[in-house]
GROMACS .gro file of C-alpha atoms in nm:
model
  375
    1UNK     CA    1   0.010  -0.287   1.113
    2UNK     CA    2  -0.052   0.078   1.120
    3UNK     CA    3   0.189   0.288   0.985
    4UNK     CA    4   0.285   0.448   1.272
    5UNK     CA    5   0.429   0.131   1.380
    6UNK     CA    6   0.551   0.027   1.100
    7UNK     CA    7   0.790   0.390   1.060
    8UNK     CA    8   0.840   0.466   1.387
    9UNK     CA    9   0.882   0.801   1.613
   10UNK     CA   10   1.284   0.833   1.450
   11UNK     CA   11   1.157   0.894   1.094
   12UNK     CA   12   0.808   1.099   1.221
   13UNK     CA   13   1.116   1.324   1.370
   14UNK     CA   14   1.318   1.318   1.055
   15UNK     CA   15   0.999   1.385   0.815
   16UNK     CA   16   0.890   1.684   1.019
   17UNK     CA   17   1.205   1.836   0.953
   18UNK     CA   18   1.157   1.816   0.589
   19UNK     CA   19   0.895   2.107   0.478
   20UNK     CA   20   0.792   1.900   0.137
   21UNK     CA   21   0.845   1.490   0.296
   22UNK     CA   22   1.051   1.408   0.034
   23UNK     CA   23   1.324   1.146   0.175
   24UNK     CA   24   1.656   1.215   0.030
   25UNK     CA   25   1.702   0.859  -0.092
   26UNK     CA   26   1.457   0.847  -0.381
   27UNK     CA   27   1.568   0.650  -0.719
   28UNK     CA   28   1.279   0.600  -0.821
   29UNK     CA   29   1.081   0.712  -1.142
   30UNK     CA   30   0.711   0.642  -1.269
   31UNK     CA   31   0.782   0.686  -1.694
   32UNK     CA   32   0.684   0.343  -1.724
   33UNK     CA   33   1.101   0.262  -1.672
   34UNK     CA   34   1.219  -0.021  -1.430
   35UNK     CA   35   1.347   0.145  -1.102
   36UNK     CA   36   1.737   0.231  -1.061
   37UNK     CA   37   1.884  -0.102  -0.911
   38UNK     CA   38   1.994  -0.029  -0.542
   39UNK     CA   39   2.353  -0.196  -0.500
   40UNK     CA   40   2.298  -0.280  -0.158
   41UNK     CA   41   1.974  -0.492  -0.225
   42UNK     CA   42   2.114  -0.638  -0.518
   43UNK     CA   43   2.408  -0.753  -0.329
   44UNK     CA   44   2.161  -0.930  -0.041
   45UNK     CA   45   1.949  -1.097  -0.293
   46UNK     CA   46   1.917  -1.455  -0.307
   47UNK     CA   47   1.971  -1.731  -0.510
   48UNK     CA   48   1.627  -1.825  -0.704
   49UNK     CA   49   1.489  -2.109  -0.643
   50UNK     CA   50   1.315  -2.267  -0.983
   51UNK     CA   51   1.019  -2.418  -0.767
   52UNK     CA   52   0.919  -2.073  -0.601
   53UNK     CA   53   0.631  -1.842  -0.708
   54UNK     CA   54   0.635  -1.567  -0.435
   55UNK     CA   55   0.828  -1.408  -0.245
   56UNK     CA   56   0.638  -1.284   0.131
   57UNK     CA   57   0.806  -0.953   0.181
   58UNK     CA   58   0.750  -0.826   0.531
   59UNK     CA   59   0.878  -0.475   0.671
   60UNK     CA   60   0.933  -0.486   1.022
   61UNK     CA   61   0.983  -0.159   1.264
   62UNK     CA   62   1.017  -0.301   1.671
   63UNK     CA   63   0.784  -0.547   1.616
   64UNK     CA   64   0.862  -0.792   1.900
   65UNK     CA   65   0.495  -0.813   1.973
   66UNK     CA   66   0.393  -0.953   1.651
   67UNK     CA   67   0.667  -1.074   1.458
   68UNK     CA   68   0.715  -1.432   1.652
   69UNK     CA   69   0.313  -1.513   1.580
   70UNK     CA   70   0.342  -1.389   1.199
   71UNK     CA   71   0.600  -1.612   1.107
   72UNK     CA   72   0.506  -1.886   1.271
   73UNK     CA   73   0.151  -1.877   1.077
   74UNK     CA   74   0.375  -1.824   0.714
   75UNK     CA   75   0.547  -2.086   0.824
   76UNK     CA   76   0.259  -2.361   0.880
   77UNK     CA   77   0.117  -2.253   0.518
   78UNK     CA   78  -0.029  -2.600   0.272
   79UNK     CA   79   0.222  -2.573   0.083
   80UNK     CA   80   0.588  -2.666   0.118
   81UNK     CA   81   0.850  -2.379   0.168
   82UNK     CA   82   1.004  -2.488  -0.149
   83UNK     CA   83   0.752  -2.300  -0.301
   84UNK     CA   84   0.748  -1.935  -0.208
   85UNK     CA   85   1.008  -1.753   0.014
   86UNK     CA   86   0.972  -1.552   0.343
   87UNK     CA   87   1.196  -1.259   0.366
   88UNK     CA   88   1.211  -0.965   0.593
   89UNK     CA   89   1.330  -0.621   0.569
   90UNK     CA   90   1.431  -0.460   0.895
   91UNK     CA   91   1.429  -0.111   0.972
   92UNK     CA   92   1.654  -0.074   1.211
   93UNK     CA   93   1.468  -0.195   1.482
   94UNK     CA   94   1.602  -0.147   1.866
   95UNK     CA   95   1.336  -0.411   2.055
   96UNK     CA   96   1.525  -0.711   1.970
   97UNK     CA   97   1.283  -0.848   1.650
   98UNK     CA   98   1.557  -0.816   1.407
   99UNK     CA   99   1.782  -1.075   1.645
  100UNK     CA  100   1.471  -1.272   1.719
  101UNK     CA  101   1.427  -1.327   1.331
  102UNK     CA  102   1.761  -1.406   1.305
  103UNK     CA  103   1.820  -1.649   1.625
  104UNK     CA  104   1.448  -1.842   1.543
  105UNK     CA  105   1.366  -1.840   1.220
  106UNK     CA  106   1.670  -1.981   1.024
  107UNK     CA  107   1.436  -2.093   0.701
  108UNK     CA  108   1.352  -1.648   0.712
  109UNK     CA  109   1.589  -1.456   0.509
  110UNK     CA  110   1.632  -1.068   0.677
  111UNK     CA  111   1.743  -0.738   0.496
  112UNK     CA  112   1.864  -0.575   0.732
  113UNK     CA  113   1.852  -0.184   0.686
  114UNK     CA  114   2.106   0.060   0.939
  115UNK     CA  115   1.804   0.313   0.997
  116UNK     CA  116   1.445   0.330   0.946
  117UNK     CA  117   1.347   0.458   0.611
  118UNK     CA  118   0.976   0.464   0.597
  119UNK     CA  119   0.756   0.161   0.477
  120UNK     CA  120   0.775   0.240   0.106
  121UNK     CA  121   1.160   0.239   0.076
  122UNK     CA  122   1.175  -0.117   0.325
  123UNK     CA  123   0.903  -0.292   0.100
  124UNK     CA  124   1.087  -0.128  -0.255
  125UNK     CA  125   1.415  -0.317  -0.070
  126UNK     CA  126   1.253  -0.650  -0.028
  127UNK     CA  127   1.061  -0.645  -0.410
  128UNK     CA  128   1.387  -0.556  -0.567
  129UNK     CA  129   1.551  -0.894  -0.374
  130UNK     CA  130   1.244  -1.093  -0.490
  131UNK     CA  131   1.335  -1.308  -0.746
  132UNK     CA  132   1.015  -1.469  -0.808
  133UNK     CA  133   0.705  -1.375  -1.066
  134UNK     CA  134   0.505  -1.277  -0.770
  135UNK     CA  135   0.569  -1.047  -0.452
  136UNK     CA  136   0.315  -1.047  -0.135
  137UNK     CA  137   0.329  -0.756   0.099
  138UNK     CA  138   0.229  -0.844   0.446
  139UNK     CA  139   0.226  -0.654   0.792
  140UNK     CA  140   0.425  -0.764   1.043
  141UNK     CA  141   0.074  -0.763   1.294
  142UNK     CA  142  -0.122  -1.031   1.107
  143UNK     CA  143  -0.214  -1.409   1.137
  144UNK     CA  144  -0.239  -1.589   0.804
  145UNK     CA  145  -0.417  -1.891   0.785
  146UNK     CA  146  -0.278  -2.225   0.644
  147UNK     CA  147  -0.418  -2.184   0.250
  148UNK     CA  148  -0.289  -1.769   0.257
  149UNK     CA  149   0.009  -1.831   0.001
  150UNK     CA  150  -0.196  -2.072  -0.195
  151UNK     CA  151  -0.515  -1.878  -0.238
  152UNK     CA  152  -0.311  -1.557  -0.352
  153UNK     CA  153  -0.045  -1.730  -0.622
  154UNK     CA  154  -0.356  -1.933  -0.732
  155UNK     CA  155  -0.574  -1.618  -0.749
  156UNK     CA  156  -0.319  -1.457  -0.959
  157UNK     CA  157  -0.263  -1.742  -1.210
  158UNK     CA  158  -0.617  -1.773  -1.281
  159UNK     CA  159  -0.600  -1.386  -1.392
  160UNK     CA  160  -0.348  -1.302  -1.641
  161UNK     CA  161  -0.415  -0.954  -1.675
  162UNK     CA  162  -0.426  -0.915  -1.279
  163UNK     CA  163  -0.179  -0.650  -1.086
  164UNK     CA  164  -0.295  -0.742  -0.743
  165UNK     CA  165  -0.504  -0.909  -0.560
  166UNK     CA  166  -0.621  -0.826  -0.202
  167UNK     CA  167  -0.644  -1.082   0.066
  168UNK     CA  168  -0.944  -1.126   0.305
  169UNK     CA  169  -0.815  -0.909   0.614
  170UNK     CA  170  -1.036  -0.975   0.919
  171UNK     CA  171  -1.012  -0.765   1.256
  172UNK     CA  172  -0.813  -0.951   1.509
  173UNK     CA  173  -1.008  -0.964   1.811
  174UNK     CA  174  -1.312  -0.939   1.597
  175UNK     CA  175  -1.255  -1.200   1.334
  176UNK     CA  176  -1.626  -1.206   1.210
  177UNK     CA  177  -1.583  -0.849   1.097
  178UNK     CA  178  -1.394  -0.753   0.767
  179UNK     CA  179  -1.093  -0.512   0.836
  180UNK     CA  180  -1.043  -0.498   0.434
  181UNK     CA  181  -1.182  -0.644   0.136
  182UNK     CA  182  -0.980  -0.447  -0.121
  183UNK     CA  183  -0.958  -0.060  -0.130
  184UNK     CA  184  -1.205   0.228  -0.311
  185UNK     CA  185  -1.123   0.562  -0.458
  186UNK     CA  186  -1.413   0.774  -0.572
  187UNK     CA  187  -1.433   1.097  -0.747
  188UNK     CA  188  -1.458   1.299  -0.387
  189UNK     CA  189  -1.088   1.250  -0.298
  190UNK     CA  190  -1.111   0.979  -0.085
  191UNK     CA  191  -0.976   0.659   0.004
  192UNK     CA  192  -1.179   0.384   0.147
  193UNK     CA  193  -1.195   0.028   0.298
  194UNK     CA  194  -1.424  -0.195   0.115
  195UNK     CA  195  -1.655  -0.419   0.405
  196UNK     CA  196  -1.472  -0.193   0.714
  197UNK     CA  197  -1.618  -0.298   1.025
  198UNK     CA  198  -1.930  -0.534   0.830
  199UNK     CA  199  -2.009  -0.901   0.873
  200UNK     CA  200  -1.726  -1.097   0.717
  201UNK     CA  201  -1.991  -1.332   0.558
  202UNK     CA  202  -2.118  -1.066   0.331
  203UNK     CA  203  -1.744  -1.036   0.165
  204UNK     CA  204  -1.726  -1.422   0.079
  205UNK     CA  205  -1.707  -1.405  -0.330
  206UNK     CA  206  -1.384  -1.284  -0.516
  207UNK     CA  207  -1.439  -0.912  -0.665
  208UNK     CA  208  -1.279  -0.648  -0.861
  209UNK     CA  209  -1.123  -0.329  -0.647
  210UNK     CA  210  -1.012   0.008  -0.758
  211UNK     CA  211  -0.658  -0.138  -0.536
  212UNK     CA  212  -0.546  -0.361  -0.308
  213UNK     CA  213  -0.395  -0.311   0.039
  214UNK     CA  214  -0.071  -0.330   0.097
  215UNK     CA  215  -0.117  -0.469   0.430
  216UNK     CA  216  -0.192  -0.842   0.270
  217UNK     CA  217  -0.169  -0.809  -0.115
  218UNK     CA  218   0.040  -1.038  -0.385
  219UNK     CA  219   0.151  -0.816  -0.667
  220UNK     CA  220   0.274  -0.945  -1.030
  221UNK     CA  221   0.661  -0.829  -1.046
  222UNK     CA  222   0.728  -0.805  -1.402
  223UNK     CA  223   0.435  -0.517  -1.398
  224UNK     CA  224   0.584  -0.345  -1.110
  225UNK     CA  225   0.943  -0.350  -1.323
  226UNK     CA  226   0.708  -0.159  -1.586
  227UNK     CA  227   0.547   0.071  -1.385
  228UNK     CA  228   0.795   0.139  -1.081
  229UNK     CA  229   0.801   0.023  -0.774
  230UNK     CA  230   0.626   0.225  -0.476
  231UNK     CA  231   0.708   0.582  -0.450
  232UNK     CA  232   0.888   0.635  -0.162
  233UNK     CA  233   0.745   1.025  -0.186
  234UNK     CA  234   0.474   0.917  -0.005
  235UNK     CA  235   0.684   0.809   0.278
  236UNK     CA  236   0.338   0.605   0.432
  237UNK     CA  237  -0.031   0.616   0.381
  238UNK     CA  238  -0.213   0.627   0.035
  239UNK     CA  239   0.061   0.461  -0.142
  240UNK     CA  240  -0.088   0.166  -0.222
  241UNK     CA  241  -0.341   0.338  -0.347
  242UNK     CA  242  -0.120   0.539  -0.536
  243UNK     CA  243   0.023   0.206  -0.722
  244UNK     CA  244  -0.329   0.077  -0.797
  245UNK     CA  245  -0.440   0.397  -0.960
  246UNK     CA  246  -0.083   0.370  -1.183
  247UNK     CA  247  -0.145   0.020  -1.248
  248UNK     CA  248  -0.492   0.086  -1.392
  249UNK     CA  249  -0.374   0.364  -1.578
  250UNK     CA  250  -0.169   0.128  -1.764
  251UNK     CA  251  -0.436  -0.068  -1.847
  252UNK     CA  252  -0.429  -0.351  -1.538
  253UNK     CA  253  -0.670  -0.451  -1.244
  254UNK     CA  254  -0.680  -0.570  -0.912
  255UNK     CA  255  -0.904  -0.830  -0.760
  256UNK     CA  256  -1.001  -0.924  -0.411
  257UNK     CA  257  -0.966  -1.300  -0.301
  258UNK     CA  258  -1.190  -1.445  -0.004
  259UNK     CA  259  -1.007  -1.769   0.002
  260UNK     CA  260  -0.690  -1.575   0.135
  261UNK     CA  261  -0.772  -1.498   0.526
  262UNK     CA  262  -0.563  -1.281   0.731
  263UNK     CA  263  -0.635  -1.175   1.066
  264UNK     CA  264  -0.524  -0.804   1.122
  265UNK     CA  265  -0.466  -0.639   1.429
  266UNK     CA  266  -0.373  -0.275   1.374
  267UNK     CA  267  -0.676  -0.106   1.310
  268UNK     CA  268  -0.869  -0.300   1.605
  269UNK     CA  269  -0.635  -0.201   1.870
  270UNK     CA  270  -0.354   0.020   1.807
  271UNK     CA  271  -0.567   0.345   1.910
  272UNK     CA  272  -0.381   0.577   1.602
  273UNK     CA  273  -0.642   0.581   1.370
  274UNK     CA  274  -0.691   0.965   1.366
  275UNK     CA  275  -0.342   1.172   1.537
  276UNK     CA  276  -0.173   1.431   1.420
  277UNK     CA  277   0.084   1.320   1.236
  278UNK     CA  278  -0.113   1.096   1.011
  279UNK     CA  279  -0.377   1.369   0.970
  280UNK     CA  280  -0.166   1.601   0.827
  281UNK     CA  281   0.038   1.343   0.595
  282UNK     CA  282  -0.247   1.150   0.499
  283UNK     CA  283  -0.386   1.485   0.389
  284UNK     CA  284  -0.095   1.587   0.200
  285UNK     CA  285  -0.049   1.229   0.029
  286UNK     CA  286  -0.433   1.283  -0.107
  287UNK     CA  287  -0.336   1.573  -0.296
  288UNK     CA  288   0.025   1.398  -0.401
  289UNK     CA  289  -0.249   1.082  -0.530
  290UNK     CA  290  -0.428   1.314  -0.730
  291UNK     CA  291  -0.183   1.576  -0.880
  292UNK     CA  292   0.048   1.224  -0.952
  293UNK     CA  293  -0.231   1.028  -1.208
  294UNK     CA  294  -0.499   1.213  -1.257
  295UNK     CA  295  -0.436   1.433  -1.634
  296UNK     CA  296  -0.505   1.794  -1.556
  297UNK     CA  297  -0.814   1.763  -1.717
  298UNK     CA  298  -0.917   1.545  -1.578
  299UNK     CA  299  -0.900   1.666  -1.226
  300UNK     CA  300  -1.042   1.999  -1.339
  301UNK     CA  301  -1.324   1.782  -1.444
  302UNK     CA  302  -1.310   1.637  -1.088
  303UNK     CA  303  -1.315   1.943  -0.886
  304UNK     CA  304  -1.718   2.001  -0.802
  305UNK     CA  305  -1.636   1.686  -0.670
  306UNK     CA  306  -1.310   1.728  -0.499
  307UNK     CA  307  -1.391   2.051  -0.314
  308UNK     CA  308  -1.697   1.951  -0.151
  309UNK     CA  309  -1.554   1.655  -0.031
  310UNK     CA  310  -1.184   1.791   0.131
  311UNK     CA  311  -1.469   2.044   0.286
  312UNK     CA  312  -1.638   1.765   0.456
  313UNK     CA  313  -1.306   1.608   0.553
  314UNK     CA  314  -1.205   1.948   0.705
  315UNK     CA  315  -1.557   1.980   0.891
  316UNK     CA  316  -1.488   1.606   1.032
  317UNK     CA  317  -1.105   1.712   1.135
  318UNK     CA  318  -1.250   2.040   1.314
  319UNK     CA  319  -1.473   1.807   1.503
  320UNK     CA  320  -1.157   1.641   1.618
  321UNK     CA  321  -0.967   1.935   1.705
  322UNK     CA  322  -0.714   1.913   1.345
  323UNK     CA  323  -0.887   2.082   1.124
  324UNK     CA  324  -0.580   2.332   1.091
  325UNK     CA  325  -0.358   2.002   1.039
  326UNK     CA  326  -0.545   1.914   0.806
  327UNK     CA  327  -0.509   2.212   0.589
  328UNK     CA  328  -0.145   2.228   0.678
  329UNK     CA  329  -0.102   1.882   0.539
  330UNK     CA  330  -0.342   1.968   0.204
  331UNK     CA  331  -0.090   2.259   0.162
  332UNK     CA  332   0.212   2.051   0.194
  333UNK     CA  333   0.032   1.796  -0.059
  334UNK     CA  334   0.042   2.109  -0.352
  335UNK     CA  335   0.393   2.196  -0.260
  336UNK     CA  336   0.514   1.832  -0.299
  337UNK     CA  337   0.342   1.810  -0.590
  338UNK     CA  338   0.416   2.091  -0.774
  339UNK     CA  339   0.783   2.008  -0.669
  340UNK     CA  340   1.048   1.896  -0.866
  341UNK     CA  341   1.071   1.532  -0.757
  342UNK     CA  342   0.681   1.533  -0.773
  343UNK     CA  343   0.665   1.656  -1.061
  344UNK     CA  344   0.910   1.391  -1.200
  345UNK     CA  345   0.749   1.148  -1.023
  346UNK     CA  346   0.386   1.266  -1.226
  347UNK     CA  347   0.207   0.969  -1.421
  348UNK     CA  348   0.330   1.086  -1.779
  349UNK     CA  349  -0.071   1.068  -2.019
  350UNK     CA  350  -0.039   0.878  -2.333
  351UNK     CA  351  -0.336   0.933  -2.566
  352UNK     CA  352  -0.338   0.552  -2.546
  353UNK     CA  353  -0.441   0.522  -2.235
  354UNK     CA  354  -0.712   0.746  -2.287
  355UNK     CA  355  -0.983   0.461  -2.256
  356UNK     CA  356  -0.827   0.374  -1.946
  357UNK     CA  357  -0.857   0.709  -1.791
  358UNK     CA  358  -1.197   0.706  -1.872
  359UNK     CA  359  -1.279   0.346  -1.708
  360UNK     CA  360  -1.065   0.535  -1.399
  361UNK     CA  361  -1.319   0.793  -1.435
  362UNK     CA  362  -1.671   0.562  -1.414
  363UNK     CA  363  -1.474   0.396  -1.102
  364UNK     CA  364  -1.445   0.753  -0.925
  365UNK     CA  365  -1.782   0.760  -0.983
  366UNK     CA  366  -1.928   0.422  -0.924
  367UNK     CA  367  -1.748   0.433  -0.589
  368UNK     CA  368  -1.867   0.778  -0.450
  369UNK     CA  369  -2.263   0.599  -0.534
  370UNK     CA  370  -2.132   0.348  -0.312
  371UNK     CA  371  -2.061   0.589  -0.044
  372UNK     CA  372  -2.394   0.786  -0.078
  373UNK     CA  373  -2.588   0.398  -0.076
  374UNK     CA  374  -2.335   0.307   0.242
  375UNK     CA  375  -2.280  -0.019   0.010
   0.00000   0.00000   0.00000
């Protein structure tokens, strides 16, 4: 699911009104202190079942389309139910889903928010209700084949010090082709799909990422109650990104698995994959990633880097008519960082984590070889 489905037109009108796209209903902070309890989600929690290992969090915005054929799959997994838990976090859909979930899918527990909050506070609602050792975020507009819970919890167990691991995401109507095989960062600025739009055969052995997608990723919940939970100051796009990078600062790693197939299909047909609105906030979220984790400097260190390559993002938005959006939303990225929720919100350095700023730092730069190789 792109996130344009997955927030909605109601909350692209409410963050437009907000000149830094801060949402007022942020408890969240990234010290290394377990998130403020909501009292709402506490109160719609459920009762833990000793057998389970994860809990399938899925935010849903009107998805009517998808939602039926999603389930369905999480619901024909190899394993019995009794072992991992489906819930779903509404946000205040209007197409019916929400009553569609609740009408057909009795063994599906629902959150059911009043109003659509963005994709970062629904998923922070459903990992706070989790109450198993492991959390997987999936988009409402995928397929997941039989051994998908399996191949994740399994994954995970077999790596201790693991934060995340990305499932195989294929391209709907294309399954041959990957969609994503884990997530890149590189010293340039930018964010990347590992195996995009390349033969799914090539992508068949598991593999350390910089992150995982949160479009089909299992996360490890007692290091998200270290870190914090997803900052909901990114409202969509980059933020699981942004909870990789933290994760690694603090010393942990994120795989991809090949045994876990998905079938994906918002970035084969949905059309959005460069508009306005996610031009300019993807922009500003890239300067939020950076001014959030990276030590000052260390992104001074960064900058022959990081200027050349927001100019070649600008030249490539010109080309498609947003290249003033695109400074607009680079402009709103330094004013929400330099903010006082981003700035509480900043990755705090600790001289011990100074070897793992430096393995950040051969990542940045592995990864933009990667781009110039096209591997």
């Amino acid at each position: 699911m792109n996130r344009m489905e997955a927030i909605g037109s109601p909350a692209r009108v409410a963050l437009k009104k907000m000149p830094i796209a801060f949402l007022p209903k942020t408890a969240y902070t990234y010290s290394g202190r377990f998130p403020e309890k909501r009292e709402e989600n506490k109160k719609r929690a459920y009762k833990e079942n000793a057998m389970q290992k994860a809990t399938v969090v899925i935010p849903n915005y009107n998805g009517m389309k998808f939602i039926k054929e999603c389930l369905e799959s999480l619901l024909e997994q190899d394993i019995p139910l009794s072992e991992y838990h489906i819930l779903v976090v509404d946000n205040g859909s209007t197409d019916g889903s929400r009553q569609l979930i609740e009408d057909a899918f009795p063994d599906v527990s629902l959150i059911a928010l009043s109003s659509n909050t963005g994709f970062c506070h629904a998923v922070n609602a459903g990992i706070e209700a989790a109450a198993t050792p492991y959390v997987i975020l999936l988009n409402n507009d995928t397929k997941v084949h039989p051994r998908f819970v399996r191949a994740l919890c399994d994954s995970m167990d077999a790596r201790p010090e693991a934060f995340a691991v990305n499932a195989n995401m294929r391209i709907w109507d294309r399954p041959e082709l990957m969609d994503d095989a884990g997530d890149r960062y590189c010293a340039l600025g930018w964010a990347y799909a590992r195996g995009k739009g390349r033969p799914a055969a090539r992508y068949d052995s598991p593999a350390e990422i910089f992150s995982a997608c949160g479009g089909a990723a299992i996360y490890r919940k007692s290091i998200l109650e270290e870190i914090g939970l997803f900052d909901e100051g990114h409202f969509a796009y980059l933020e699981d990104l942004d909870i990789g990078y933290r994760a690694r600062i603090y010393g942990y790693r994120s795989f991809y698995e090949p045994a876990a197939q998905v079938i994906h299909y918002g970035s084969a047909s949905s059309g959005s994959r460069y508009n306005e609105w996610k031009t300019e906030l993807a922009a500003a979220n890239s300067i939020y990633v950076i001014a959030k984790n990276m030590p000052i400097l260390q992104w001074i260190w960064n900058l022959p880097f990081l200027l050349p390559g927001f100019l070649v993002k600008f030249l490539f938005f010109c080309g498609k008519r947003m290249g003033i959006l695109y400074l607009k939303g680079l402009w709103n990225g330094v004013k929400k960082s330099f903010s006082r929720e981003g700035r509480e919100r900043k990755v705090p350095f600790r001289w011990e984590h100074l070897g793992n700023y430096l393995a950040i730092q051969g990542q940045l730069y592995a990864n933009t070889l990667r781009i110039l190789k096209k591997s």
